[in-house]
mmCIF file of C-alpha atoms in Angstrom:
data_model
loop_
_atom_site.group_PDB
_atom_site.id
_atom_site.type_symbol
_atom_site.label_atom_id
_atom_site.label_comp_id
_atom_site.label_asym_id
_atom_site.label_seq_id
_atom_site.Cartn_x
_atom_site.Cartn_y
_atom_site.Cartn_z
ATOM 1 C CA MET A 1 -48.156 -4.197 6.587
ATOM 2 C CA ARG A 2 -48.308 -5.533 3.069
ATOM 3 C CA PRO A 3 -45.563 -7.894 1.942
ATOM 4 C CA ALA A 4 -42.624 -6.247 0.148
ATOM 5 C CA ARG A 5 -42.745 -6.647 -3.633
ATOM 6 C CA LEU A 6 -39.709 -8.439 -5.100
ATOM 7 C CA VAL A 7 -38.592 -8.433 -8.718
ATOM 8 C CA VAL A 8 -35.970 -11.144 -9.247
ATOM 9 C CA LEU A 9 -33.446 -10.979 -12.104
ATOM 10 C CA VAL A 10 -31.919 -14.230 -13.428
ATOM 11 C CA SER A 11 -29.514 -15.378 -16.132
ATOM 12 C CA GLY A 12 -29.426 -19.158 -15.667
ATOM 13 C CA SER A 13 -30.854 -22.004 -13.602
ATOM 14 C CA GLY A 14 -32.652 -19.816 -11.071
ATOM 15 C CA THR A 15 -31.831 -21.779 -7.894
ATOM 16 C CA LEU A 16 -31.662 -18.580 -5.846
ATOM 17 C CA LEU A 17 -35.026 -17.560 -7.289
ATOM 18 C CA GLN A 18 -36.423 -20.967 -6.295
ATOM 19 C CA ALA A 19 -35.125 -20.568 -2.753
ATOM 20 C CA LEU A 20 -37.098 -17.323 -2.462
ATOM 21 C CA LEU A 21 -40.198 -18.847 -4.008
ATOM 22 C CA ASP A 22 -39.987 -21.801 -1.598
ATOM 23 C CA ALA A 23 -39.619 -19.504 1.397
ATOM 24 C CA VAL A 24 -42.694 -17.499 0.401
ATOM 25 C CA ALA A 25 -44.693 -20.687 -0.246
ATOM 26 C CA GLU A 26 -43.668 -22.303 3.070
ATOM 27 C CA ARG A 27 -44.143 -19.313 5.328
ATOM 28 C CA GLY A 28 -46.709 -17.295 3.428
ATOM 29 C CA PRO A 29 -46.068 -13.777 2.113
ATOM 30 C CA GLN A 30 -47.291 -12.057 5.249
ATOM 31 C CA ALA A 31 -45.112 -14.080 7.636
ATOM 32 C CA TYR A 32 -42.076 -14.041 5.386
ATOM 33 C CA GLY A 33 -42.603 -10.322 4.696
ATOM 34 C CA ALA A 34 -42.238 -10.421 0.917
ATOM 35 C CA GLU A 35 -43.499 -11.976 -2.282
ATOM 36 C CA VAL A 36 -42.023 -12.351 -5.760
ATOM 37 C CA VAL A 37 -44.153 -10.327 -8.190
ATOM 38 C CA ALA A 38 -42.117 -10.772 -11.408
ATOM 39 C CA VAL A 39 -38.976 -12.321 -12.856
ATOM 40 C CA GLY A 40 -36.701 -10.698 -15.427
ATOM 41 C CA ALA A 41 -33.927 -12.194 -17.508
ATOM 42 C CA ASP A 42 -31.241 -11.214 -19.999
ATOM 43 C CA ARG A 43 -31.772 -14.262 -22.201
ATOM 44 C CA HIS A 44 -34.503 -16.650 -23.400
ATOM 45 C CA ASN A 45 -34.908 -20.378 -22.767
ATOM 46 C CA ILE A 46 -33.381 -20.623 -19.319
ATOM 47 C CA GLU A 47 -34.538 -22.620 -16.345
ATOM 48 C CA GLY A 48 -35.008 -19.474 -14.286
ATOM 49 C CA LEU A 49 -37.820 -18.392 -16.649
ATOM 50 C CA ARG A 50 -39.369 -21.831 -16.545
ATOM 51 C CA ARG A 51 -39.388 -21.621 -12.710
ATOM 52 C CA ALA A 52 -41.254 -18.308 -13.040
ATOM 53 C CA GLU A 53 -43.765 -19.884 -15.418
ATOM 54 C CA ARG A 54 -44.395 -22.830 -13.099
ATOM 55 C CA ALA A 55 -44.978 -20.360 -10.246
ATOM 56 C CA GLY A 56 -47.484 -18.432 -12.342
ATOM 57 C CA LEU A 57 -45.400 -15.270 -12.285
ATOM 58 C CA PRO A 58 -45.091 -12.649 -15.034
ATOM 59 C CA ALA A 59 -41.703 -12.662 -16.682
ATOM 60 C CA PHE A 60 -39.820 -10.458 -19.107
ATOM 61 C CA VAL A 61 -36.608 -10.682 -21.122
ATOM 62 C CA ARG A 62 -34.387 -7.776 -22.073
ATOM 63 C CA ARG A 63 -31.389 -8.997 -24.110
ATOM 64 C CA LEU A 64 -28.407 -6.659 -24.383
ATOM 65 C CA LYS A 65 -27.865 -7.539 -28.036
ATOM 66 C CA ASP A 66 -31.360 -6.333 -28.937
ATOM 67 C CA TYR A 67 -30.414 -2.721 -28.234
ATOM 68 C CA PRO A 68 -28.105 -0.366 -30.165
ATOM 69 C CA ALA A 69 -26.173 0.675 -27.049
ATOM 70 C CA ARG A 70 -25.798 -0.562 -23.478
ATOM 71 C CA GLU A 71 -27.486 2.603 -22.217
ATOM 72 C CA ASP A 72 -30.594 1.776 -24.248
ATOM 73 C CA TRP A 73 -30.669 -1.723 -22.755
ATOM 74 C CA ASP A 74 -30.277 -0.277 -19.272
ATOM 75 C CA ARG A 75 -33.209 2.076 -19.784
ATOM 76 C CA ALA A 76 -35.364 -0.773 -21.174
ATOM 77 C CA LEU A 77 -34.493 -3.029 -18.240
ATOM 78 C CA THR A 78 -35.184 -0.235 -15.772
ATOM 79 C CA GLU A 79 -38.613 0.400 -17.299
ATOM 80 C CA ALA A 80 -39.495 -3.285 -17.333
ATOM 81 C CA VAL A 81 -38.597 -3.690 -13.671
ATOM 82 C CA ALA A 82 -40.342 -0.454 -12.663
ATOM 83 C CA GLU A 83 -43.624 -1.616 -14.212
ATOM 84 C CA HIS A 84 -43.923 -4.097 -11.327
ATOM 85 C CA GLU A 85 -43.397 -1.458 -8.637
ATOM 86 C CA PRO A 86 -40.805 -3.392 -6.606
ATOM 87 C CA ASP A 87 -39.738 -2.540 -3.086
ATOM 88 C CA LEU A 88 -36.589 -4.625 -3.610
ATOM 89 C CA VAL A 89 -34.860 -5.920 -6.736
ATOM 90 C CA ILE A 90 -32.864 -9.134 -6.388
ATOM 91 C CA SER A 91 -29.950 -10.089 -8.653
ATOM 92 C CA ALA A 92 -30.200 -13.885 -8.358
ATOM 93 C CA GLY A 93 -27.353 -14.953 -10.572
ATOM 94 C CA PHE A 94 -28.006 -12.077 -13.021
ATOM 95 C CA MET A 95 -24.810 -11.885 -15.035
ATOM 96 C CA LYS A 96 -25.068 -8.345 -16.331
ATOM 97 C CA ILE A 97 -23.814 -5.123 -14.796
ATOM 98 C CA VAL A 98 -26.612 -2.543 -14.769
ATOM 99 C CA GLY A 99 -26.047 1.087 -15.618
ATOM 100 C CA ALA A 100 -26.729 4.584 -14.416
ATOM 101 C CA ASP A 101 -30.486 4.645 -15.124
ATOM 102 C CA PHE A 102 -31.081 1.444 -13.258
ATOM 103 C CA MET A 103 -29.030 2.527 -10.254
ATOM 104 C CA ALA A 104 -30.690 5.966 -10.193
ATOM 105 C CA ARG A 105 -34.056 4.205 -9.936
ATOM 106 C CA PHE A 106 -33.204 1.284 -7.680
ATOM 107 C CA GLY A 107 -30.002 2.184 -5.835
ATOM 108 C CA GLY A 108 -30.221 1.190 -2.183
ATOM 109 C CA ARG A 109 -32.841 -1.420 -3.111
ATOM 110 C CA TYR A 110 -30.865 -3.629 -5.526
ATOM 111 C CA ILE A 111 -29.484 -6.712 -3.780
ATOM 112 C CA ASN A 112 -26.759 -9.031 -5.111
ATOM 113 C CA THR A 113 -25.117 -12.200 -3.849
ATOM 114 C CA HIS A 114 -21.473 -13.080 -4.298
ATOM 115 C CA PRO A 115 -19.698 -16.434 -3.585
ATOM 116 C CA ALA A 116 -16.850 -14.963 -1.518
ATOM 117 C CA LEU A 117 -16.357 -12.845 1.570
ATOM 118 C CA LEU A 118 -16.190 -9.390 0.045
ATOM 119 C CA PRO A 119 -14.199 -7.230 -0.275
ATOM 120 C CA SER A 120 -11.916 -10.224 -0.974
ATOM 121 C CA PHE A 121 -12.179 -11.820 -4.415
ATOM 122 C CA PRO A 122 -14.656 -9.639 -6.344
ATOM 123 C CA GLY A 123 -15.341 -10.199 -10.001
ATOM 124 C CA ALA A 124 -16.345 -13.086 -12.206
ATOM 125 C CA HIS A 125 -14.263 -15.953 -10.800
ATOM 126 C CA PRO A 126 -14.224 -15.654 -7.013
ATOM 127 C CA VAL A 127 -14.186 -19.349 -6.220
ATOM 128 C CA ARG A 128 -11.244 -20.001 -8.566
ATOM 129 C CA ASP A 129 -9.442 -17.012 -7.086
ATOM 130 C CA THR A 130 -10.104 -18.242 -3.551
ATOM 131 C CA LEU A 131 -8.500 -21.594 -4.239
ATOM 132 C CA ALA A 132 -5.578 -20.045 -6.117
ATOM 133 C CA HIS A 133 -4.779 -17.860 -3.095
ATOM 134 C CA GLY A 134 -4.875 -20.830 -0.711
ATOM 135 C CA VAL A 135 -7.178 -19.187 1.825
ATOM 136 C CA LYS A 136 -8.663 -21.429 4.502
ATOM 137 C CA VAL A 137 -12.010 -19.673 5.006
ATOM 138 C CA THR A 138 -14.392 -18.390 2.352
ATOM 139 C CA GLY A 139 -18.151 -17.888 2.238
ATOM 140 C CA CYS A 140 -20.766 -15.741 0.632
ATOM 141 C CA THR A 141 -21.896 -12.134 0.795
ATOM 142 C CA VAL A 142 -25.284 -10.454 0.322
ATOM 143 C CA HIS A 143 -24.799 -6.767 -0.499
ATOM 144 C CA PHE A 144 -26.440 -3.792 -2.090
ATOM 145 C CA ALA A 145 -25.130 -3.403 -5.616
ATOM 146 C CA ASP A 146 -23.670 -0.063 -6.673
ATOM 147 C CA ALA A 147 -21.973 1.260 -9.809
ATOM 148 C CA GLY A 148 -18.848 -0.824 -9.168
ATOM 149 C CA VAL A 149 -18.210 -4.573 -9.437
ATOM 150 C CA ASP A 150 -19.085 -6.183 -6.097
ATOM 151 C CA THR A 151 -18.251 -2.989 -4.239
ATOM 152 C CA GLY A 152 -21.612 -2.028 -2.666
ATOM 153 C CA PRO A 153 -22.450 -1.931 1.065
ATOM 154 C CA ILE A 154 -22.411 -5.346 2.703
ATOM 155 C CA ILE A 155 -25.675 -6.516 4.328
ATOM 156 C CA ALA A 156 -24.792 -10.026 5.493
ATOM 157 C CA GLN A 157 -22.031 -12.626 5.243
ATOM 158 C CA GLU A 158 -21.597 -16.280 6.195
ATOM 159 C CA ALA A 159 -18.261 -18.101 6.408
ATOM 160 C CA LEU A 160 -17.393 -21.565 5.152
ATOM 161 C CA GLU A 161 -14.270 -23.666 5.612
ATOM 162 C CA VAL A 162 -12.163 -24.435 2.518
ATOM 163 C CA ARG A 163 -11.376 -28.140 2.582
ATOM 164 C CA ASP A 164 -8.124 -29.645 1.338
ATOM 165 C CA GLU A 165 -10.006 -31.793 -1.156
ATOM 166 C CA ASP A 166 -12.044 -28.927 -2.623
ATOM 167 C CA ASP A 167 -11.866 -28.090 -6.270
ATOM 168 C CA GLU A 168 -13.720 -25.178 -7.894
ATOM 169 C CA ASP A 169 -16.897 -27.157 -8.553
ATOM 170 C CA SER A 170 -17.192 -28.765 -5.131
ATOM 171 C CA LEU A 171 -16.418 -25.546 -3.268
ATOM 172 C CA HIS A 172 -18.845 -23.568 -5.371
ATOM 173 C CA GLU A 173 -21.634 -26.064 -4.705
ATOM 174 C CA ARG A 174 -21.086 -25.846 -0.963
ATOM 175 C CA ILE A 175 -21.058 -22.039 -1.149
ATOM 176 C CA LYS A 176 -24.305 -22.089 -3.137
ATOM 177 C CA ASP A 177 -26.053 -24.059 -0.384
ATOM 178 C CA VAL A 178 -25.062 -21.406 2.164
ATOM 179 C CA GLU A 179 -25.807 -18.568 -0.288
ATOM 180 C CA ARG A 180 -29.416 -19.662 -0.800
ATOM 181 C CA GLY A 181 -30.145 -19.731 2.904
ATOM 182 C CA LEU A 182 -28.412 -16.405 3.539
ATOM 183 C CA LEU A 183 -30.271 -14.678 0.713
ATOM 184 C CA VAL A 184 -33.647 -15.917 1.959
ATOM 185 C CA GLU A 185 -32.921 -14.899 5.537
ATOM 186 C CA THR A 186 -31.528 -11.479 4.567
ATOM 187 C CA VAL A 187 -34.327 -10.541 2.141
ATOM 188 C CA GLY A 188 -36.937 -11.565 4.720
ATOM 189 C CA ARG A 189 -35.354 -9.414 7.397
ATOM 190 C CA LEU A 190 -35.028 -6.406 5.089
ATOM 191 C CA ALA A 191 -38.637 -6.788 4.028
ATOM 192 C CA ARG A 192 -40.017 -7.172 7.560
ATOM 193 C CA GLU A 193 -37.792 -4.739 9.420
ATOM 194 C CA GLY A 194 -36.444 -2.244 6.877
ATOM 195 C CA HIS A 195 -32.889 -0.927 6.797
ATOM 196 C CA THR A 196 -30.689 2.148 6.772
ATOM 197 C CA ILE A 197 -27.448 2.763 4.907
ATOM 198 C CA GLU A 198 -24.907 5.140 6.392
ATOM 199 C CA GLY A 199 -21.768 5.324 4.295
ATOM 200 C CA ARG A 200 -20.839 1.663 3.856
ATOM 201 C CA LYS A 201 -22.690 0.418 6.908
ATOM 202 C CA VAL A 202 -26.058 -1.290 6.547
ATOM 203 C CA SER A 203 -28.222 -1.553 9.633
ATOM 204 C CA ILE A 204 -31.389 -3.631 10.032
ATOM 205 C CA PRO A 205 -33.370 -2.644 13.140
#
């Protein structure tokens, strides 16, 4: 079987993208089951795009402010991603919520990561919220994105202890370490083995 084609969307440093690139380079696309074929972004001059350039990958930018309405941006982003014929689309720190056109095209194939154990602490500040609530265990979630905010079917999760000395930065860094490994493992399994979604339950054979 050919490796699954991945389009990765980024908004910043691209460390999740790099984790995927490293996994493909170390194992080979056939053994890993997937390869990154393009990188998209919502802004120029970010490290994520430079990582794509160093890897020799095509990249594209679709900035929200360049379009008269959010729906126009969503259509443009959808078309740009679709040009690369992805099997899976990965939101690797992509800080924009996609719209109806994108989800109609890539629903059930659009993967997001979140630095908390969903459904707890969705939204933009999950690590801050975790500490504010005094929970003792947190972690990260890999899930299929849907029309809501961090509400899609959960694929995989990994837990992490919250330490007494943790602040937002230190806890987030420890979560990121786990998040990179979980994303690489989960995407590889999905690519090699496939999946089914029944209601909110995701099954990988």
